[in-house]
């Protein structure tokens, strides 16, 4: 018997018990693996599991092996995990207002503010789902973990700017790092014990669908990672007579070493998490993991669009406003093809995530017993 399976009732043909935070029915012979049918670990889920079990087993054949109870031991851990996530979100919100990098706060720069708000929203949603319990807890845990794994690289890249001497360490960045650590710890605590939130698993019976999902998800994620690296920002300098110059900016490999490391960590982590999510069982939990990783990547695209809408000043190119007016110089900003490829691939991955979410929970319906099924037995924990 697997370590995470507990059998409570046995009949002539089937067994009823609990596994991985869910109730399940297994055949009476062999070692329990994936259940034939499963229900969420809620009072309603138990009622449905018991009703199904008594519909396919005659009451006279049912043997009571141990007393089932709706587990409550994990409730304290859920509260602690949600508390850590809440504290982390509070630190993150506080970090939006002091100086972050170069003396400016995140709140004063919309293009930088919005991504951080999206990170905090993902962690807040994670904490709320964890408190909801049952299947929602598992989904919230994976949502938070996915966001934490990918945002590690973003925060390290910001810290790398300080390490390389490019900017002083601001209180906003310190609070942001503390918030990330608290949120990550909370999500990891909610994932304990191992196996509680599922795992990547190759199922030979579904190898065709799994292979396609893995290939599509990994290729799209790799495309997002590759398109993340080149320059996204494009600036064209013009006079009334001619185009003087077109320059691009934003290539991650044009930064100091610590910043490059952080950005590369984002790329590697994103592809790894996406591949794991494609194999995650149940698939709906894999969708939650992928969503957590995808939100920070989508936030970068939103940030780029906000920055584009703000325009650019000649002073950013070392040209005074008076000199620009004398020359009739204008500067227009745009986004490169790499950004639009990135944007399209992120949308495609969001579609894959949605498709994974609507997949049914693993269930293999069995034919009911030919004997007349008695009325469902009510059970009180």
mmCIF file of C-alpha atoms in Angstrom:
data_model
loop_
_atom_site.group_PDB
_atom_site.id
_atom_site.type_symbol
_atom_site.label_atom_id
_atom_site.label_comp_id
_atom_site.label_asym_id
_atom_site.label_seq_id
_atom_site.Cartn_x
_atom_site.Cartn_y
_atom_site.Cartn_z
ATOM 1 C CA UNK A 1 0.000 0.000 0.000
ATOM 2 C CA UNK A 2 1.260 3.473 -0.813
ATOM 3 C CA UNK A 3 2.262 5.573 2.194
ATOM 4 C CA UNK A 4 -0.256 8.290 1.327
ATOM 5 C CA UNK A 5 -3.256 5.918 1.086
ATOM 6 C CA UNK A 6 -5.382 5.028 4.138
ATOM 7 C CA UNK A 7 -8.164 2.477 3.670
ATOM 8 C CA UNK A 8 -11.147 2.881 6.014
ATOM 9 C CA UNK A 9 -13.749 0.491 4.565
ATOM 10 C CA UNK A 10 -13.496 -2.698 2.508
ATOM 11 C CA UNK A 11 -16.226 -4.486 0.604
ATOM 12 C CA UNK A 12 -16.373 -7.510 -1.668
ATOM 13 C CA UNK A 13 -15.000 -5.627 -4.694
ATOM 14 C CA UNK A 14 -13.942 -2.124 -3.635
ATOM 15 C CA UNK A 15 -12.220 -0.193 -0.851
ATOM 16 C CA UNK A 16 -12.924 3.319 0.421
ATOM 17 C CA UNK A 17 -10.340 5.601 1.982
ATOM 18 C CA UNK A 18 -8.268 8.744 1.675
ATOM 19 C CA UNK A 19 -5.210 9.694 -0.374
ATOM 20 C CA UNK A 20 -3.386 12.954 -1.073
ATOM 21 C CA UNK A 21 -5.976 15.209 0.495
ATOM 22 C CA UNK A 22 -8.898 13.525 -1.292
ATOM 23 C CA UNK A 23 -11.308 10.625 -0.743
ATOM 24 C CA UNK A 24 -11.084 7.698 -3.143
ATOM 25 C CA UNK A 25 -12.367 4.253 -4.119
ATOM 26 C CA UNK A 26 -9.952 1.446 -5.109
ATOM 27 C CA UNK A 27 -10.443 -2.169 -6.242
ATOM 28 C CA UNK A 28 -10.156 -4.622 -3.387
ATOM 29 C CA UNK A 29 -7.249 -6.476 -5.024
ATOM 30 C CA UNK A 30 -3.725 -5.208 -5.635
ATOM 31 C CA UNK A 31 -1.843 -2.250 -4.213
ATOM 32 C CA UNK A 32 -3.786 1.030 -4.254
ATOM 33 C CA UNK A 33 -2.419 3.386 -6.875
ATOM 34 C CA UNK A 34 -4.547 6.035 -8.539
ATOM 35 C CA UNK A 35 -8.120 5.693 -7.251
ATOM 36 C CA UNK A 36 -10.860 4.556 -9.589
ATOM 37 C CA UNK A 37 -12.877 7.584 -8.470
ATOM 38 C CA UNK A 38 -12.036 10.457 -6.142
ATOM 39 C CA UNK A 39 -13.732 13.394 -4.445
ATOM 40 C CA UNK A 40 -12.388 16.550 -2.766
ATOM 41 C CA UNK A 41 -11.608 16.384 0.947
ATOM 42 C CA UNK A 42 -14.697 18.239 2.146
ATOM 43 C CA UNK A 43 -17.822 17.139 4.028
ATOM 44 C CA UNK A 44 -19.682 17.199 0.709
ATOM 45 C CA UNK A 45 -16.902 15.162 -0.880
ATOM 46 C CA UNK A 46 -17.120 12.546 1.877
ATOM 47 C CA UNK A 47 -20.891 12.329 1.525
ATOM 48 C CA UNK A 48 -20.531 11.767 -2.226
ATOM 49 C CA UNK A 49 -17.771 9.165 -1.738
ATOM 50 C CA UNK A 50 -19.774 7.245 0.864
ATOM 51 C CA UNK A 51 -22.906 7.356 -1.287
ATOM 52 C CA UNK A 52 -21.003 5.994 -4.271
ATOM 53 C CA UNK A 53 -19.313 3.290 -2.215
ATOM 54 C CA UNK A 54 -22.576 2.047 -0.734
ATOM 55 C CA UNK A 55 -24.128 2.078 -4.196
ATOM 56 C CA UNK A 56 -21.591 -0.397 -5.581
ATOM 57 C CA UNK A 57 -21.140 -2.513 -2.415
ATOM 58 C CA UNK A 58 -23.866 -4.293 -0.454
ATOM 59 C CA UNK A 59 -23.858 -3.086 3.161
ATOM 60 C CA UNK A 60 -23.500 -6.657 4.417
ATOM 61 C CA UNK A 61 -20.156 -6.956 2.630
ATOM 62 C CA UNK A 62 -18.689 -3.719 4.018
ATOM 63 C CA UNK A 63 -16.059 -4.143 6.732
ATOM 64 C CA UNK A 64 -15.129 -1.183 8.926
ATOM 65 C CA UNK A 65 -11.310 -1.152 9.155
ATOM 66 C CA UNK A 66 -10.724 2.150 10.959
ATOM 67 C CA UNK A 67 -12.704 5.209 11.913
ATOM 68 C CA UNK A 68 -12.667 7.840 9.173
ATOM 69 C CA UNK A 69 -12.628 11.460 10.076
ATOM 70 C CA UNK A 70 -12.365 14.649 8.143
ATOM 71 C CA UNK A 71 -8.715 15.544 8.806
ATOM 72 C CA UNK A 72 -8.224 18.727 10.831
ATOM 73 C CA UNK A 73 -4.535 18.387 11.694
ATOM 74 C CA UNK A 74 -3.576 20.420 8.644
ATOM 75 C CA UNK A 75 -5.859 23.305 9.606
ATOM 76 C CA UNK A 76 -3.233 24.907 11.846
ATOM 77 C CA UNK A 77 -0.652 24.613 9.092
ATOM 78 C CA UNK A 78 -3.032 26.258 6.637
ATOM 79 C CA UNK A 79 -3.606 29.153 9.018
ATOM 80 C CA UNK A 80 0.136 29.584 9.544
ATOM 81 C CA UNK A 81 0.809 29.437 5.801
ATOM 82 C CA UNK A 82 -1.910 31.972 5.038
ATOM 83 C CA UNK A 83 -0.579 34.179 7.836
ATOM 84 C CA UNK A 84 2.914 34.158 6.347
ATOM 85 C CA UNK A 85 1.506 34.980 2.921
ATOM 86 C CA UNK A 86 -0.539 37.801 4.418
ATOM 87 C CA UNK A 87 2.503 39.195 6.227
ATOM 88 C CA UNK A 88 4.522 38.968 3.029
ATOM 89 C CA UNK A 89 1.864 40.831 1.068
ATOM 90 C CA UNK A 90 1.774 43.511 3.786
ATOM 91 C CA UNK A 91 5.573 43.916 3.541
ATOM 92 C CA UNK A 92 5.303 44.108 -0.223
ATOM 93 C CA UNK A 93 2.658 46.822 -0.051
ATOM 94 C CA UNK A 94 4.776 48.779 2.422
ATOM 95 C CA UNK A 95 7.715 48.429 0.030
ATOM 96 C CA UNK A 96 5.856 50.226 -2.774
ATOM 97 C CA UNK A 97 6.351 53.644 -1.197
ATOM 98 C CA UNK A 98 9.970 54.079 0.037
ATOM 99 C CA UNK A 99 12.902 54.428 -2.371
ATOM 100 C CA UNK A 100 13.414 51.197 -4.316
ATOM 101 C CA UNK A 101 16.257 51.796 -6.789
ATOM 102 C CA UNK A 102 17.915 55.067 -7.815
ATOM 103 C CA UNK A 103 16.012 56.961 -5.131
ATOM 104 C CA UNK A 104 12.600 56.486 -6.753
ATOM 105 C CA UNK A 105 9.742 54.508 -5.236
ATOM 106 C CA UNK A 106 7.749 51.891 -7.113
ATOM 107 C CA UNK A 107 4.573 53.873 -6.490
ATOM 108 C CA UNK A 108 6.013 56.826 -8.437
ATOM 109 C CA UNK A 109 6.772 54.725 -11.527
ATOM 110 C CA UNK A 110 3.656 53.015 -12.961
ATOM 111 C CA UNK A 111 5.680 50.765 -15.267
ATOM 112 C CA UNK A 112 7.441 49.297 -12.214
ATOM 113 C CA UNK A 113 4.498 49.503 -9.848
ATOM 114 C CA UNK A 114 2.077 47.344 -11.843
ATOM 115 C CA UNK A 115 4.263 44.176 -11.977
ATOM 116 C CA UNK A 116 4.805 44.275 -8.227
ATOM 117 C CA UNK A 117 1.084 44.745 -7.611
ATOM 118 C CA UNK A 118 0.440 41.673 -9.775
ATOM 119 C CA UNK A 119 2.958 39.631 -7.753
ATOM 120 C CA UNK A 120 1.255 40.696 -4.527
ATOM 121 C CA UNK A 121 -2.194 39.910 -5.946
ATOM 122 C CA UNK A 122 -1.038 36.376 -6.833
ATOM 123 C CA UNK A 123 0.251 35.778 -3.299
ATOM 124 C CA UNK A 124 -2.886 37.284 -1.754
ATOM 125 C CA UNK A 125 -5.058 34.976 -3.862
ATOM 126 C CA UNK A 126 -2.825 32.081 -2.800
ATOM 127 C CA UNK A 127 -3.392 32.832 0.882
ATOM 128 C CA UNK A 128 -7.153 33.151 0.485
ATOM 129 C CA UNK A 129 -7.387 29.862 -1.420
ATOM 130 C CA UNK A 130 -5.272 28.090 1.195
ATOM 131 C CA UNK A 131 -7.662 29.250 3.905
ATOM 132 C CA UNK A 132 -10.608 27.910 1.885
ATOM 133 C CA UNK A 133 -9.249 24.383 2.440
ATOM 134 C CA UNK A 134 -9.674 21.178 0.458
ATOM 135 C CA UNK A 135 -8.925 21.363 -3.237
ATOM 136 C CA UNK A 136 -8.779 25.163 -3.095
ATOM 137 C CA UNK A 137 -5.895 24.891 -0.638
ATOM 138 C CA UNK A 138 -3.937 22.732 -3.048
ATOM 139 C CA UNK A 139 -4.545 25.122 -5.929
ATOM 140 C CA UNK A 140 -3.652 28.152 -3.808
ATOM 141 C CA UNK A 141 -0.431 26.495 -2.670
ATOM 142 C CA UNK A 142 0.706 25.835 -6.227
ATOM 143 C CA UNK A 143 -0.335 29.307 -7.382
ATOM 144 C CA UNK A 144 1.853 30.845 -4.685
ATOM 145 C CA UNK A 145 4.780 28.514 -5.331
ATOM 146 C CA UNK A 146 4.717 29.181 -9.083
ATOM 147 C CA UNK A 147 4.770 32.930 -8.505
ATOM 148 C CA UNK A 148 7.576 32.674 -5.940
ATOM 149 C CA UNK A 149 9.855 30.528 -8.085
ATOM 150 C CA UNK A 150 9.710 32.902 -11.058
ATOM 151 C CA UNK A 151 9.817 36.184 -9.105
ATOM 152 C CA UNK A 152 12.988 35.069 -7.324
ATOM 153 C CA UNK A 153 14.929 35.960 -10.465
ATOM 154 C CA UNK A 154 13.260 39.369 -10.784
ATOM 155 C CA UNK A 155 14.065 40.331 -7.204
ATOM 156 C CA UNK A 156 17.623 39.009 -7.558
ATOM 157 C CA UNK A 157 18.091 41.088 -10.722
ATOM 158 C CA UNK A 158 17.018 44.187 -8.778
ATOM 159 C CA UNK A 159 19.376 43.254 -5.971
ATOM 160 C CA UNK A 160 22.068 42.637 -8.585
ATOM 161 C CA UNK A 161 21.843 46.311 -9.577
ATOM 162 C CA UNK A 162 22.828 47.161 -6.001
ATOM 163 C CA UNK A 163 25.548 44.488 -5.859
ATOM 164 C CA UNK A 164 27.131 45.803 -9.054
ATOM 165 C CA UNK A 165 27.149 49.357 -7.682
ATOM 166 C CA UNK A 166 24.543 50.673 -10.065
ATOM 167 C CA UNK A 167 22.169 51.866 -7.365
ATOM 168 C CA UNK A 168 21.951 52.262 -3.581
ATOM 169 C CA UNK A 169 19.919 49.755 -1.609
ATOM 170 C CA UNK A 170 16.525 51.300 -0.915
ATOM 171 C CA UNK A 171 14.125 50.458 1.890
ATOM 172 C CA UNK A 172 11.527 49.526 -0.737
ATOM 173 C CA UNK A 173 13.748 46.783 -2.124
ATOM 174 C CA UNK A 174 14.525 45.480 1.375
ATOM 175 C CA UNK A 175 10.806 45.262 2.208
ATOM 176 C CA UNK A 176 10.131 43.645 -1.156
ATOM 177 C CA UNK A 177 12.746 40.946 -0.516
ATOM 178 C CA UNK A 178 11.359 40.267 2.965
ATOM 179 C CA UNK A 179 7.868 40.043 1.488
ATOM 180 C CA UNK A 180 9.059 37.545 -1.140
ATOM 181 C CA UNK A 181 10.717 35.401 1.534
ATOM 182 C CA UNK A 182 7.616 35.373 3.752
ATOM 183 C CA UNK A 183 5.299 34.513 0.854
ATOM 184 C CA UNK A 184 7.583 31.753 -0.392
ATOM 185 C CA UNK A 185 7.856 30.263 3.092
ATOM 186 C CA UNK A 186 4.077 30.370 3.488
ATOM 187 C CA UNK A 187 3.435 28.609 0.177
ATOM 188 C CA UNK A 188 6.083 25.980 0.967
ATOM 189 C CA UNK A 189 4.537 25.366 4.399
ATOM 190 C CA UNK A 190 1.129 24.812 2.826
ATOM 191 C CA UNK A 191 2.665 22.209 0.482
ATOM 192 C CA UNK A 192 3.794 20.034 3.408
ATOM 193 C CA UNK A 193 3.664 17.028 3.712
ATOM 194 C CA UNK A 194 5.128 15.968 0.353
ATOM 195 C CA UNK A 195 2.518 14.745 -2.100
ATOM 196 C CA UNK A 196 -0.241 16.877 -0.589
ATOM 197 C CA UNK A 197 -0.561 18.990 -3.735
ATOM 198 C CA UNK A 198 0.123 16.301 -6.314
ATOM 199 C CA UNK A 199 3.299 15.929 -8.341
ATOM 200 C CA UNK A 200 4.592 15.645 -11.919
ATOM 201 C CA UNK A 201 3.835 12.100 -12.957
ATOM 202 C CA UNK A 202 4.035 10.169 -16.216
ATOM 203 C CA UNK A 203 1.008 7.945 -16.754
ATOM 204 C CA UNK A 204 1.493 5.275 -19.439
ATOM 205 C CA UNK A 205 -2.272 5.024 -19.944
ATOM 206 C CA UNK A 206 -2.372 8.714 -20.920
ATOM 207 C CA UNK A 207 1.062 9.004 -22.491
ATOM 208 C CA UNK A 208 -0.256 10.348 -25.800
ATOM 209 C CA UNK A 209 -2.087 13.299 -24.278
ATOM 210 C CA UNK A 210 0.674 13.922 -21.742
ATOM 211 C CA UNK A 211 3.353 13.923 -24.433
ATOM 212 C CA UNK A 212 1.450 16.482 -26.508
ATOM 213 C CA UNK A 213 0.734 18.687 -23.495
ATOM 214 C CA UNK A 214 4.357 18.506 -22.358
ATOM 215 C CA UNK A 215 5.721 19.275 -25.824
ATOM 216 C CA UNK A 216 3.381 22.214 -26.479
ATOM 217 C CA UNK A 217 3.775 23.731 -23.018
ATOM 218 C CA UNK A 218 7.559 23.378 -22.948
ATOM 219 C CA UNK A 219 8.019 24.779 -26.455
ATOM 220 C CA UNK A 220 5.798 27.769 -25.708
ATOM 221 C CA UNK A 221 7.582 28.392 -22.403
ATOM 222 C CA UNK A 222 10.984 28.136 -24.088
ATOM 223 C CA UNK A 223 9.789 30.613 -26.705
ATOM 224 C CA UNK A 224 8.704 33.027 -23.976
ATOM 225 C CA UNK A 225 12.104 32.659 -22.285
ATOM 226 C CA UNK A 226 14.004 33.284 -25.535
ATOM 227 C CA UNK A 227 11.852 36.299 -26.453
ATOM 228 C CA UNK A 228 12.359 37.690 -22.932
ATOM 229 C CA UNK A 229 16.090 38.203 -23.506
ATOM 230 C CA UNK A 230 16.393 40.629 -26.498
ATOM 231 C CA UNK A 231 15.698 44.354 -26.486
ATOM 232 C CA UNK A 232 12.035 45.302 -26.320
ATOM 233 C CA UNK A 233 12.221 49.093 -26.420
ATOM 234 C CA UNK A 234 12.814 50.914 -29.690
ATOM 235 C CA UNK A 235 13.468 54.677 -30.026
ATOM 236 C CA UNK A 236 13.619 56.651 -33.256
ATOM 237 C CA UNK A 237 15.195 60.124 -33.346
ATOM 238 C CA UNK A 238 13.938 62.369 -36.171
ATOM 239 C CA UNK A 239 14.445 65.863 -37.468
ATOM 240 C CA UNK A 240 12.116 67.435 -40.020
ATOM 241 C CA UNK A 241 14.601 66.448 -42.714
ATOM 242 C CA UNK A 242 15.565 62.901 -41.796
ATOM 243 C CA UNK A 243 15.661 60.041 -39.361
ATOM 244 C CA UNK A 244 18.830 60.463 -37.368
ATOM 245 C CA UNK A 245 18.974 57.174 -35.501
ATOM 246 C CA UNK A 246 16.994 54.218 -34.259
ATOM 247 C CA UNK A 247 18.194 52.605 -31.046
ATOM 248 C CA UNK A 248 16.948 49.670 -28.993
ATOM 249 C CA UNK A 249 17.260 49.029 -25.276
ATOM 250 C CA UNK A 250 16.451 46.323 -22.766
ATOM 251 C CA UNK A 251 18.683 43.415 -23.790
ATOM 252 C CA UNK A 252 19.229 41.471 -20.564
ATOM 253 C CA UNK A 253 22.803 40.592 -21.535
ATOM 254 C CA UNK A 254 23.779 44.274 -21.676
ATOM 255 C CA UNK A 255 23.567 44.454 -17.856
ATOM 256 C CA UNK A 256 26.125 43.717 -15.115
ATOM 257 C CA UNK A 257 26.745 40.091 -14.227
ATOM 258 C CA UNK A 258 24.472 39.839 -11.143
ATOM 259 C CA UNK A 259 21.572 41.363 -13.088
ATOM 260 C CA UNK A 260 22.139 38.930 -15.952
ATOM 261 C CA UNK A 261 22.131 36.045 -13.466
ATOM 262 C CA UNK A 262 18.767 37.125 -12.072
ATOM 263 C CA UNK A 263 17.186 37.433 -15.514
ATOM 264 C CA UNK A 264 18.575 34.088 -16.670
ATOM 265 C CA UNK A 265 17.204 32.551 -13.455
ATOM 266 C CA UNK A 266 13.773 33.840 -14.470
ATOM 267 C CA UNK A 267 14.061 32.187 -17.881
ATOM 268 C CA UNK A 268 15.279 28.821 -16.555
ATOM 269 C CA UNK A 269 12.760 28.727 -13.699
ATOM 270 C CA UNK A 270 9.864 29.570 -15.974
ATOM 271 C CA UNK A 271 10.612 26.771 -18.450
ATOM 272 C CA UNK A 272 11.179 24.264 -15.633
ATOM 273 C CA UNK A 273 7.936 25.161 -13.848
ATOM 274 C CA UNK A 274 5.950 25.069 -17.097
ATOM 275 C CA UNK A 275 7.285 21.592 -17.921
ATOM 276 C CA UNK A 276 6.472 20.344 -14.417
ATOM 277 C CA UNK A 277 2.968 21.839 -14.645
ATOM 278 C CA UNK A 278 2.328 20.002 -17.921
ATOM 279 C CA UNK A 279 2.959 16.661 -16.182
ATOM 280 C CA UNK A 280 1.270 17.561 -12.901
ATOM 281 C CA UNK A 281 -1.479 15.255 -11.746
ATOM 282 C CA UNK A 282 -4.276 16.141 -11.382
ATOM 283 C CA UNK A 283 -4.015 18.451 -14.406
ATOM 284 C CA UNK A 284 -6.152 21.140 -12.764
ATOM 285 C CA UNK A 285 -3.487 21.569 -10.087
ATOM 286 C CA UNK A 286 -0.864 21.812 -12.826
ATOM 287 C CA UNK A 287 -2.888 24.698 -14.248
ATOM 288 C CA UNK A 288 -2.644 26.496 -10.897
ATOM 289 C CA UNK A 289 1.135 26.035 -10.870
ATOM 290 C CA UNK A 290 1.437 27.291 -14.445
ATOM 291 C CA UNK A 291 -0.798 30.274 -13.675
ATOM 292 C CA UNK A 292 1.443 31.234 -10.753
ATOM 293 C CA UNK A 293 4.500 31.205 -13.013
ATOM 294 C CA UNK A 294 2.727 32.906 -15.899
ATOM 295 C CA UNK A 295 1.415 35.914 -13.961
ATOM 296 C CA UNK A 296 4.874 37.492 -13.364
ATOM 297 C CA UNK A 297 5.760 36.978 -17.035
ATOM 298 C CA UNK A 298 2.508 38.590 -18.154
ATOM 299 C CA UNK A 299 3.243 41.439 -15.736
ATOM 300 C CA UNK A 300 6.422 42.251 -17.660
ATOM 301 C CA UNK A 301 4.458 42.597 -20.901
ATOM 302 C CA UNK A 302 1.965 44.909 -19.194
ATOM 303 C CA UNK A 303 4.843 46.958 -17.809
ATOM 304 C CA UNK A 304 6.320 47.386 -21.289
ATOM 305 C CA UNK A 305 2.989 48.587 -22.675
ATOM 306 C CA UNK A 306 2.617 51.094 -19.830
ATOM 307 C CA UNK A 307 6.124 52.395 -20.445
ATOM 308 C CA UNK A 308 5.334 52.801 -24.142
ATOM 309 C CA UNK A 309 2.252 54.875 -23.326
ATOM 310 C CA UNK A 310 4.314 57.254 -21.196
ATOM 311 C CA UNK A 311 6.524 58.372 -24.060
ATOM 312 C CA UNK A 312 10.122 59.569 -23.693
ATOM 313 C CA UNK A 313 11.926 62.854 -23.134
ATOM 314 C CA UNK A 314 14.984 64.057 -25.126
ATOM 315 C CA UNK A 315 16.717 64.495 -21.773
ATOM 316 C CA UNK A 316 16.910 60.686 -21.497
ATOM 317 C CA UNK A 317 19.309 60.836 -24.458
ATOM 318 C CA UNK A 318 21.353 63.687 -22.963
ATOM 319 C CA UNK A 319 19.707 66.336 -25.153
ATOM 320 C CA UNK A 320 18.201 69.386 -23.497
ATOM 321 C CA UNK A 321 14.649 70.434 -24.317
ATOM 322 C CA UNK A 322 15.872 73.737 -25.779
ATOM 323 C CA UNK A 323 18.413 72.041 -28.024
ATOM 324 C CA UNK A 324 15.796 69.519 -29.201
ATOM 325 C CA UNK A 325 13.422 72.381 -30.028
ATOM 326 C CA UNK A 326 16.185 74.214 -31.935
ATOM 327 C CA UNK A 327 16.897 71.148 -34.060
ATOM 328 C CA UNK A 328 13.232 70.224 -34.442
ATOM 329 C CA UNK A 329 14.141 66.895 -32.915
ATOM 330 C CA UNK A 330 11.395 64.436 -31.998
ATOM 331 C CA UNK A 331 11.719 61.029 -30.374
ATOM 332 C CA UNK A 332 9.146 58.311 -30.867
ATOM 333 C CA UNK A 333 9.112 55.086 -28.903
ATOM 334 C CA UNK A 334 7.909 51.653 -29.906
ATOM 335 C CA UNK A 335 8.293 47.965 -29.199
ATOM 336 C CA UNK A 336 10.435 45.518 -31.123
ATOM 337 C CA UNK A 337 9.315 42.317 -32.827
ATOM 338 C CA UNK A 338 10.788 40.333 -29.899
ATOM 339 C CA UNK A 339 8.234 41.883 -27.556
ATOM 340 C CA UNK A 340 5.274 41.060 -29.777
ATOM 341 C CA UNK A 341 6.476 37.469 -30.135
ATOM 342 C CA UNK A 342 6.770 37.318 -26.345
ATOM 343 C CA UNK A 343 3.289 38.808 -25.959
ATOM 344 C CA UNK A 344 1.714 36.289 -28.366
ATOM 345 C CA UNK A 345 3.431 33.321 -26.697
ATOM 346 C CA UNK A 346 2.292 34.430 -23.224
ATOM 347 C CA UNK A 347 -1.300 34.580 -24.500
ATOM 348 C CA UNK A 348 -0.915 31.118 -26.049
ATOM 349 C CA UNK A 349 0.383 29.731 -22.739
ATOM 350 C CA UNK A 350 -2.559 31.303 -20.946
ATOM 351 C CA UNK A 351 -4.786 29.339 -23.314
ATOM 352 C CA UNK A 352 -2.945 26.114 -22.456
ATOM 353 C CA UNK A 353 -3.355 26.951 -18.770
ATOM 354 C CA UNK A 354 -7.095 27.390 -19.246
ATOM 355 C CA UNK A 355 -7.331 24.100 -21.119
ATOM 356 C CA UNK A 356 -5.507 22.298 -18.299
ATOM 357 C CA UNK A 357 -7.833 23.854 -15.736
ATOM 358 C CA UNK A 358 -10.993 22.491 -17.341
ATOM 359 C CA UNK A 359 -9.650 18.925 -17.443
ATOM 360 C CA UNK A 360 -11.712 16.628 -15.192
ATOM 361 C CA UNK A 361 -10.287 15.139 -12.028
ATOM 362 C CA UNK A 362 -8.893 11.611 -12.558
ATOM 363 C CA UNK A 363 -11.868 9.320 -12.518
ATOM 364 C CA UNK A 364 -12.644 5.966 -14.030
ATOM 365 C CA UNK A 365 -16.313 5.189 -13.788
ATOM 366 C CA UNK A 366 -17.192 1.633 -12.905
ATOM 367 C CA UNK A 367 -20.371 -0.218 -13.637
ATOM 368 C CA UNK A 368 -22.609 -0.545 -10.628
ATOM 369 C CA UNK A 369 -23.098 -3.919 -9.008
ATOM 370 C CA UNK A 370 -25.846 -6.035 -10.530
ATOM 371 C CA UNK A 371 -27.272 -6.539 -7.062
ATOM 372 C CA UNK A 372 -29.927 -4.115 -5.902
ATOM 373 C CA UNK A 373 -28.108 -1.202 -4.243
ATOM 374 C CA UNK A 374 -29.373 -0.261 -0.776
ATOM 375 C CA UNK A 375 -30.058 3.315 0.190
ATOM 376 C CA UNK A 376 -27.010 5.448 0.893
ATOM 377 C CA UNK A 377 -25.736 5.206 4.456
ATOM 378 C CA UNK A 378 -25.359 8.516 6.219
ATOM 379 C CA UNK A 379 -22.116 9.068 8.099
ATOM 380 C CA UNK A 380 -21.250 11.642 10.716
ATOM 381 C CA UNK A 381 -17.587 12.408 11.510
#
